[in-house]
mmCIF file of C-alpha atoms and ligand atoms in Angstrom:
data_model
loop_
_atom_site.group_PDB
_atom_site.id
_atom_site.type_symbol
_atom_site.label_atom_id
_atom_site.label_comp_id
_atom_site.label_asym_id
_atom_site.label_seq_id
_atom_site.Cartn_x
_atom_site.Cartn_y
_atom_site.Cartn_z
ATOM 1 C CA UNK A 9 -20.730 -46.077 -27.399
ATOM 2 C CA UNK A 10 -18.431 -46.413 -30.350
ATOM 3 C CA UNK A 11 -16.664 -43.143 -30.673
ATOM 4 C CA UNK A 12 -13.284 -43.193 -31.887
ATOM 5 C CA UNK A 13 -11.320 -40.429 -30.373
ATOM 6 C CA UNK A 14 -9.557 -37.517 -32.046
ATOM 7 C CA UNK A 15 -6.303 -36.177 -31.545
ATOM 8 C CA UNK A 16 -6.263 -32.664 -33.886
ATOM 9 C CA UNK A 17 -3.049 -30.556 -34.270
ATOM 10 C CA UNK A 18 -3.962 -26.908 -34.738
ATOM 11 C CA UNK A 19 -0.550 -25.254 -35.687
ATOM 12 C CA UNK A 20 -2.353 -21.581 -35.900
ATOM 13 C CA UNK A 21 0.334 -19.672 -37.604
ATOM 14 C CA UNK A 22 3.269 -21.818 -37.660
ATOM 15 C CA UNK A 23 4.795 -23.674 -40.274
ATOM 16 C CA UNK A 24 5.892 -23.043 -43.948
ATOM 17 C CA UNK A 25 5.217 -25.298 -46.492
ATOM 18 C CA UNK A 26 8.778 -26.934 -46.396
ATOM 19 C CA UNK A 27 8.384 -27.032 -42.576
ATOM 20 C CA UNK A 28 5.034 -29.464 -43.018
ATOM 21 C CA UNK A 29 6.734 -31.451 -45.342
ATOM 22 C CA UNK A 30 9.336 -31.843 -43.004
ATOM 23 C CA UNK A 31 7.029 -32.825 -40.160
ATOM 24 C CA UNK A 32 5.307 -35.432 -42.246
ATOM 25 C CA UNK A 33 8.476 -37.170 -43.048
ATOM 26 C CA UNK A 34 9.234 -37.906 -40.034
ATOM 27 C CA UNK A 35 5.497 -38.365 -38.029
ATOM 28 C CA UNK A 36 4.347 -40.357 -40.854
ATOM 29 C CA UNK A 37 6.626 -43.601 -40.894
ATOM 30 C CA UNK A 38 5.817 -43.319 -36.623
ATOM 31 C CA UNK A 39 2.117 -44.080 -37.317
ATOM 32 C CA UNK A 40 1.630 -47.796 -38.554
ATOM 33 C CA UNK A 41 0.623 -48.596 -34.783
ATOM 34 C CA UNK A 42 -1.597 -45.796 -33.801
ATOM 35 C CA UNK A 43 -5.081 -47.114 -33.220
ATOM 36 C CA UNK A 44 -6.998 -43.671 -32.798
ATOM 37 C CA UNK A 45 -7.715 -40.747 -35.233
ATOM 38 C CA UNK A 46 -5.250 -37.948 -36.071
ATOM 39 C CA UNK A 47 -5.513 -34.682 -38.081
ATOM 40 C CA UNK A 48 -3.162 -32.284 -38.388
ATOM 41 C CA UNK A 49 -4.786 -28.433 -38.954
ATOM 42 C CA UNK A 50 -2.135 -26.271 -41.228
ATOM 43 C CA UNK A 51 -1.850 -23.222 -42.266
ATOM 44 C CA UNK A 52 -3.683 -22.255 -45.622
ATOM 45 C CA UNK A 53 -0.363 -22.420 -47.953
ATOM 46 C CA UNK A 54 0.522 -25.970 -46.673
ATOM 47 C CA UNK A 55 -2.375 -27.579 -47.145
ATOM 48 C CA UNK A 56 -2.365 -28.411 -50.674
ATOM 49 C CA UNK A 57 1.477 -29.764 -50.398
ATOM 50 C CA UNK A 58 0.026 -31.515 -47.027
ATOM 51 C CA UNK A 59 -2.764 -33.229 -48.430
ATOM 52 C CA UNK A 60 -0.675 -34.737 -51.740
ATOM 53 C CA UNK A 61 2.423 -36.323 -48.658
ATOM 54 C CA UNK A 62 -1.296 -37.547 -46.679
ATOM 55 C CA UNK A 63 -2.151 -39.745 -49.787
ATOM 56 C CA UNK A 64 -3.199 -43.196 -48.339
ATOM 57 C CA UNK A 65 -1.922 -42.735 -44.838
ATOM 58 C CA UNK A 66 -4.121 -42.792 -41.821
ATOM 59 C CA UNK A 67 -3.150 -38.821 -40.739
ATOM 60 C CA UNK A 68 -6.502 -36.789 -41.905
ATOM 61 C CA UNK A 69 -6.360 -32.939 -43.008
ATOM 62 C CA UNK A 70 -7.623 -29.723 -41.464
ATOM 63 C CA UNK A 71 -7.937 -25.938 -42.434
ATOM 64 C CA UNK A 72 -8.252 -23.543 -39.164
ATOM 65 C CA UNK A 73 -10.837 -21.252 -40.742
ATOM 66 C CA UNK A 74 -12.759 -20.682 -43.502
ATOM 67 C CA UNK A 75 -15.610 -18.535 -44.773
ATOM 68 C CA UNK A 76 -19.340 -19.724 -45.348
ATOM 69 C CA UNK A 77 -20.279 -18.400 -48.850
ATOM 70 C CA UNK A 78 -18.548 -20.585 -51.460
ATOM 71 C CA UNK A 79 -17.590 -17.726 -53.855
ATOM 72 C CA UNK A 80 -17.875 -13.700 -53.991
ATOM 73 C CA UNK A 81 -15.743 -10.350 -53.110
ATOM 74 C CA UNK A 82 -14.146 -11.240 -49.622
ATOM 75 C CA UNK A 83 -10.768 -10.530 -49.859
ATOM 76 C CA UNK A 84 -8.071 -12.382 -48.024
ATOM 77 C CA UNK A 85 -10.665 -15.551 -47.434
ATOM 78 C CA UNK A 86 -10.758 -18.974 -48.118
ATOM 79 C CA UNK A 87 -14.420 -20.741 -49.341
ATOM 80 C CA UNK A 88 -15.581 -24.693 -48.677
ATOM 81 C CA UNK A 89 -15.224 -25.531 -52.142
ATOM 82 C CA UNK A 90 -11.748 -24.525 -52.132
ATOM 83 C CA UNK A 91 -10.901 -26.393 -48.735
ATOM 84 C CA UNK A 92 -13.082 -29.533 -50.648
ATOM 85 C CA UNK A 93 -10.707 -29.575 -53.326
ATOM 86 C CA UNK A 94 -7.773 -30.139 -51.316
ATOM 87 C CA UNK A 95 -9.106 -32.531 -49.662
ATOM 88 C CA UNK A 96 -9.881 -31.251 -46.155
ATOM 89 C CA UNK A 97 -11.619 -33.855 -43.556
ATOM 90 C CA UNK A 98 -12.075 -31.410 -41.527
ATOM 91 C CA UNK A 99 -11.704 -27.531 -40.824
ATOM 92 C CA UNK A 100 -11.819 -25.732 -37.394
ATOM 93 C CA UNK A 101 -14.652 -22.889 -36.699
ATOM 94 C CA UNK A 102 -15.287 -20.502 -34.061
ATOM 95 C CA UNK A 103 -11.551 -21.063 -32.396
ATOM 96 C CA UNK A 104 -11.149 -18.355 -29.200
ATOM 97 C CA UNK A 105 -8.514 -16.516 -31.794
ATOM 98 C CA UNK A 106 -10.449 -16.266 -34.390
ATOM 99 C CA UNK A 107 -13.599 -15.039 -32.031
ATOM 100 C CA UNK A 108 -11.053 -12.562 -30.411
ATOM 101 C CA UNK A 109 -8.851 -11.062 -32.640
ATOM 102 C CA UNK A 110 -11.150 -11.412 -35.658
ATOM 103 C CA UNK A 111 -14.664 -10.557 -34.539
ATOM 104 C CA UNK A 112 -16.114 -13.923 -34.978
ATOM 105 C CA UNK A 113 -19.464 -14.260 -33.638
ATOM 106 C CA UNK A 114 -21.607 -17.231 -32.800
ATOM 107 C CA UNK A 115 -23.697 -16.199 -35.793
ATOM 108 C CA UNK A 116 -20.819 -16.331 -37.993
ATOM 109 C CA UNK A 117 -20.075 -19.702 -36.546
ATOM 110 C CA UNK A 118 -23.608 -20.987 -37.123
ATOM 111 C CA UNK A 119 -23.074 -19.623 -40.706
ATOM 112 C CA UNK A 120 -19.318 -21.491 -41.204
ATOM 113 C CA UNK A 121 -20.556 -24.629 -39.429
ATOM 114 C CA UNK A 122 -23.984 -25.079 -41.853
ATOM 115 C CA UNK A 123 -21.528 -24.456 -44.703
ATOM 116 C CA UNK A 124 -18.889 -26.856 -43.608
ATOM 117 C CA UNK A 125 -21.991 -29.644 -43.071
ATOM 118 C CA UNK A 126 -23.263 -29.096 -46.896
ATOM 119 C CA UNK A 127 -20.004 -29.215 -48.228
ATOM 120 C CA UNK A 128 -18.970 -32.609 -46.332
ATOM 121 C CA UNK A 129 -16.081 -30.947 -44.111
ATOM 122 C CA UNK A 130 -16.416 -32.187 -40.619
ATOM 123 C CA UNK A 131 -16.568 -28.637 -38.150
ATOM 124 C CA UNK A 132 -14.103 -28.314 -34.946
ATOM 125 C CA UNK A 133 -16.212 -26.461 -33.420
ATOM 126 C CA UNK A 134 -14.505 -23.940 -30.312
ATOM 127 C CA UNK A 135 -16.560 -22.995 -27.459
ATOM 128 C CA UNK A 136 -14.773 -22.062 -24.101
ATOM 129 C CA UNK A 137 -14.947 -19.220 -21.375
ATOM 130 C CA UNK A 138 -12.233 -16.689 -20.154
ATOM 131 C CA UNK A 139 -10.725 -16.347 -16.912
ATOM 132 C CA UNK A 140 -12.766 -13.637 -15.470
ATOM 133 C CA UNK A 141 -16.198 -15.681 -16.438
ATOM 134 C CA UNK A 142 -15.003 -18.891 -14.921
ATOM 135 C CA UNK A 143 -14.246 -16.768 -11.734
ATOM 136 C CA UNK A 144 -17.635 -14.946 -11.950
ATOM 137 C CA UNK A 145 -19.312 -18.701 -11.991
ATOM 138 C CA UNK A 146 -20.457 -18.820 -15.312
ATOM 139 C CA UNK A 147 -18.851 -20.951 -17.200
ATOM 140 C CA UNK A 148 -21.379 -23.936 -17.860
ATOM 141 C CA UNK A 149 -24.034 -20.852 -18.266
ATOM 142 C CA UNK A 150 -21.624 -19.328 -21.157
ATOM 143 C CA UNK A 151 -20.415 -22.391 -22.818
ATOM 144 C CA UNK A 152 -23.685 -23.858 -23.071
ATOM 145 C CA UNK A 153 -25.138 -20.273 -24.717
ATOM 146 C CA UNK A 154 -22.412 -20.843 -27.734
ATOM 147 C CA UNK A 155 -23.189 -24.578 -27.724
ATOM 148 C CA UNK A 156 -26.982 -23.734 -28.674
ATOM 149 C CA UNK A 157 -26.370 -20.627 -30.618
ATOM 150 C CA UNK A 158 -23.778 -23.257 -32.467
ATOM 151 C CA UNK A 159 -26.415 -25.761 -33.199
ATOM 152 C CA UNK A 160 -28.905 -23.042 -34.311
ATOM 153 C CA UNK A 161 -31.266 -24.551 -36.949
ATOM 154 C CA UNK A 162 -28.598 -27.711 -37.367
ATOM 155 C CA UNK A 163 -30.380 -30.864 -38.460
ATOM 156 C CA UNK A 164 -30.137 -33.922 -36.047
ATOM 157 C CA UNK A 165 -28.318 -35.851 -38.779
ATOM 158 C CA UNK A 166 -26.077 -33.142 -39.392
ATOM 159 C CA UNK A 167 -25.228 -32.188 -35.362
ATOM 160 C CA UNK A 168 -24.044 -35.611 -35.746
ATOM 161 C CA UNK A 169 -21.028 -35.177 -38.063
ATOM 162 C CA UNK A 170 -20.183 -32.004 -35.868
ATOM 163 C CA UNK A 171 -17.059 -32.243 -33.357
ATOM 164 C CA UNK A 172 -16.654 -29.639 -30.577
ATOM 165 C CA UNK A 173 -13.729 -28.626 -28.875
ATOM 166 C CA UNK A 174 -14.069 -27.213 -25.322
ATOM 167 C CA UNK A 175 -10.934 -25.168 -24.787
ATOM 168 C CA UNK A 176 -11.277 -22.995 -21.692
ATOM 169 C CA UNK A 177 -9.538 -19.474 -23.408
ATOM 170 C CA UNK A 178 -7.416 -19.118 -19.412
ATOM 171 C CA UNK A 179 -5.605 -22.897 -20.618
ATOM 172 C CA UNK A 180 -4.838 -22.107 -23.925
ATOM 173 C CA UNK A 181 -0.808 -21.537 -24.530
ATOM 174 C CA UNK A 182 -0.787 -20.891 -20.584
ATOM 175 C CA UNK A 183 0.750 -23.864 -19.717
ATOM 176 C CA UNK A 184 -2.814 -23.840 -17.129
ATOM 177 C CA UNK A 185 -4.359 -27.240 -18.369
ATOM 178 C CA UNK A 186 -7.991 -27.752 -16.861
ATOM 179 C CA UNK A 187 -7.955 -30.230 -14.142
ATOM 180 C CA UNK A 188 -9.716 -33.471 -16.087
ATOM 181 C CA UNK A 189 -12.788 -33.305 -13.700
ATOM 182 C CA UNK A 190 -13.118 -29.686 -14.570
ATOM 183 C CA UNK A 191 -12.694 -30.522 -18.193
ATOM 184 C CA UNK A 192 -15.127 -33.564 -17.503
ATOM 185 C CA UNK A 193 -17.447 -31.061 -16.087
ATOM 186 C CA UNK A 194 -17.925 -28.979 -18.646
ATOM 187 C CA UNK A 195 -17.653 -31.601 -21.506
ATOM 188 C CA UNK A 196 -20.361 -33.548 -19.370
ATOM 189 C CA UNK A 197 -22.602 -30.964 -19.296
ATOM 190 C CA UNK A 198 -22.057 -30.042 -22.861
ATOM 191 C CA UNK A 199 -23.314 -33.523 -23.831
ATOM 192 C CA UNK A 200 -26.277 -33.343 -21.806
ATOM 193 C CA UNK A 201 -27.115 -30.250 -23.255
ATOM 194 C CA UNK A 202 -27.179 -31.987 -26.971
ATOM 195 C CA UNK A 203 -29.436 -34.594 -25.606
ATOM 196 C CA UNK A 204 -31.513 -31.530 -24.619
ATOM 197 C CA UNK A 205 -31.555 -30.432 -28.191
ATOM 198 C CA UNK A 206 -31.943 -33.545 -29.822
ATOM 199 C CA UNK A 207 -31.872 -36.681 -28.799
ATOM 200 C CA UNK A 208 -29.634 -39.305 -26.916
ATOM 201 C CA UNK A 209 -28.501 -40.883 -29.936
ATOM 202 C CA UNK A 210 -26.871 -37.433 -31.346
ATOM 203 C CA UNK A 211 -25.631 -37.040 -27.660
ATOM 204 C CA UNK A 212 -23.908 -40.362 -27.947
ATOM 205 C CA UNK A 213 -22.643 -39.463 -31.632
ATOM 206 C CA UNK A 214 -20.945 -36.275 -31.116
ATOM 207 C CA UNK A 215 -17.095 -36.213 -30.370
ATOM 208 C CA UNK A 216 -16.130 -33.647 -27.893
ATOM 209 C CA UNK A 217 -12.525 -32.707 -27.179
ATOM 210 C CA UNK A 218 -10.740 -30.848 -24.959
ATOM 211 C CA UNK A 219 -8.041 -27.975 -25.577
ATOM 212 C CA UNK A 220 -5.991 -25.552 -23.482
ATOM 213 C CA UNK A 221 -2.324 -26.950 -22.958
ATOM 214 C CA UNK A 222 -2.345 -30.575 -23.431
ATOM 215 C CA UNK A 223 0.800 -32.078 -23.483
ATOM 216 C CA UNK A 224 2.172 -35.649 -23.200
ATOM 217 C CA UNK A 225 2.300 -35.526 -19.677
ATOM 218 C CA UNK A 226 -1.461 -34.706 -19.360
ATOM 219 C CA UNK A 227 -3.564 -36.591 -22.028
ATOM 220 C CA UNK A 228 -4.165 -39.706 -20.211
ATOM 221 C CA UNK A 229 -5.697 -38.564 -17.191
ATOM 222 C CA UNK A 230 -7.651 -36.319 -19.788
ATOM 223 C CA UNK A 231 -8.936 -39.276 -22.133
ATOM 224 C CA UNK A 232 -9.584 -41.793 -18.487
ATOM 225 C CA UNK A 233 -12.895 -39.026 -18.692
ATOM 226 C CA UNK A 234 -15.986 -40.507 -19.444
ATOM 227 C CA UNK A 235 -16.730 -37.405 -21.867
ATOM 228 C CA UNK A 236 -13.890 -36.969 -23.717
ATOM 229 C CA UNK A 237 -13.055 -38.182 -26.888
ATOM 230 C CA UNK A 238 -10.088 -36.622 -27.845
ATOM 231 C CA UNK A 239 -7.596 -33.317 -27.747
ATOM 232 C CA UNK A 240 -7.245 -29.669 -30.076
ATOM 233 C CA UNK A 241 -3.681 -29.587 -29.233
ATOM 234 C CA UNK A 242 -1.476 -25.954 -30.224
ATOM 235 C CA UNK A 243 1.964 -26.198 -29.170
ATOM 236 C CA UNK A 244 2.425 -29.846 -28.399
ATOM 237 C CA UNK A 245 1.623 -30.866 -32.345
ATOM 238 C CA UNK A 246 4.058 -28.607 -33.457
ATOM 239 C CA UNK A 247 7.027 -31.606 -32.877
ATOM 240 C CA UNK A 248 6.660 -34.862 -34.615
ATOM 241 C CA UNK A 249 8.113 -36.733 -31.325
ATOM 242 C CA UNK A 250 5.478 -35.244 -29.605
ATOM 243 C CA UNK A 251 2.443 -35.096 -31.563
ATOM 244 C CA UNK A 252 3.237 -39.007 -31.950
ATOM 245 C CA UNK A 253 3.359 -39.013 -28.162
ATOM 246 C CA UNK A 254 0.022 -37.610 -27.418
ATOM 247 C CA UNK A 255 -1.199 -39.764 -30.479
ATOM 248 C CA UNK A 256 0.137 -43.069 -28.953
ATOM 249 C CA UNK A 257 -1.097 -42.161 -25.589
ATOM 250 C CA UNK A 258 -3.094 -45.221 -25.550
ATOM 251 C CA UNK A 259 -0.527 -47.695 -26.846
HETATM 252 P P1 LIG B 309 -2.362 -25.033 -26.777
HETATM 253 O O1 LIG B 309 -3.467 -24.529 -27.833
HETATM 254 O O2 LIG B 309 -2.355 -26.543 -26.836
HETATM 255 O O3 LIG B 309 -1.054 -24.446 -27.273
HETATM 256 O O4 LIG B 309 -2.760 -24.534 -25.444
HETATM 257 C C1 LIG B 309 -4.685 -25.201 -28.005
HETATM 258 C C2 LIG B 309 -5.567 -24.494 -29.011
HETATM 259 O O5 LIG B 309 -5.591 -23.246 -29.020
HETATM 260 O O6 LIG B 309 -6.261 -25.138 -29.831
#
């Protein structure tokens, strides 16, 4: 098993340009000793300014949306081959926001998620119940619907390059983090259900993360989880002190 875990920042709509730049300077000289992955997920404006201060250092890029068709009338949207110019690593799809507040669908997912594949951004895939379907009892039922309806008509090689994100929508900016065997539970059976699809190897390949008020305090119990290879983190990546804590939580 050789996956390397992820710890993303998703600053959803915080952060002016000269407020990234000021993050950077003083996360990035922190960073010589971290031995994992990190990606911080800006806001649209910063990412350009982001992306020149990233130059040769080990902190990768994110967008937090995007739309599938690469050009065309769709006001107000942002295409692949504008997040490939940047450079984006990597660009988040299908977050509970986005699916809430902006009608995102799993087919629209499936649609961003092929995109993001042809156009060599790595997806962040969401998936993640609310509060009344994990007290109904249908959580793994729910989750593992948008995990398949995700992976519609994805290629083995391409599920692959894929990360998901399980971020149960109750934990999220609550303050409730998921108990790590819940968080195991679901991430488990998430994996399991990959296998299903494809194959062990993919299974094996695919990072999954968790999300939904991870702080400092919490990430270690979270990563001691067989299944999880890393944290979507919202408000605790919005400091550089503790973004670097979370980021060194193996150190
Ligand atoms: P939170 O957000 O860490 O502030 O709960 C996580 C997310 O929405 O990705």
């Amino acid at each position: 098993m050789s996956r390397i875990p992820l710890i993303a920042g998703n600053w959803k709509m915080n952060n002016t340009k000269r407020e990234t730049l000021d993050f950077l300077s003083s996360f990035l000289p922190k960073v010589e000793n971290i031995t994992i992955e990190m990606a911080i997920c800006p806001p649209f404006t910063d990412l350009y300014a982001a992306a020149e201060k990233l130059k040769g250092t080990k902190v990768k890029l994110g967008a937090q949306n995007m739309h599938w068709e690469e050009t065309g009338a769709f006001t107000g949207e942002v295409s692949p081959l504008m997040l490939k110019e940047i450079p984006c690593d990597y660009v988040i799809i299908g977050h509970s926001e986005r699916r809430q507040y902006f009608a995102e669908t799993d087919e629209t997912v499936n649609k961003k998620i092929k995109s993001a594949i042809k156009h060599n951004i790595a997806p962040i895939v969401c998936v993640g119940e609310s509060l009344a379907q994990r007290e109904e009892g249908i959580t793994i039922d729910f989750v593992m619907t948008q995990v398949e309806n995700a992976l519609k008509d994805i290629k083995p090689e391409d599920a692959k390059k894929i990360v998901f994100a399980y971020e149960p929508i109750w934990a999220i900016g609550t303050g409730k983090t998921a108990s790590a065997s819940d968080a195991q539970e679901v991430i488990g059976a998430i994996r399991n259900k990959i296998e299903k699809l494809y194959n062990k190897d993919v299974a094996e390949d695919v990072r999954i993360l968790y999300g939904g008020s991870v702080k400092p305090e919490n990430i270690k119990e979270l990563m001691a989880e067989a299944d999880i290879d890393g944290a979507l983190v919202g408000g605790a990546s919005l400091k550089p002190d503790s973004f670097y804590a979370l980021c060194s939580f193996n150190l």
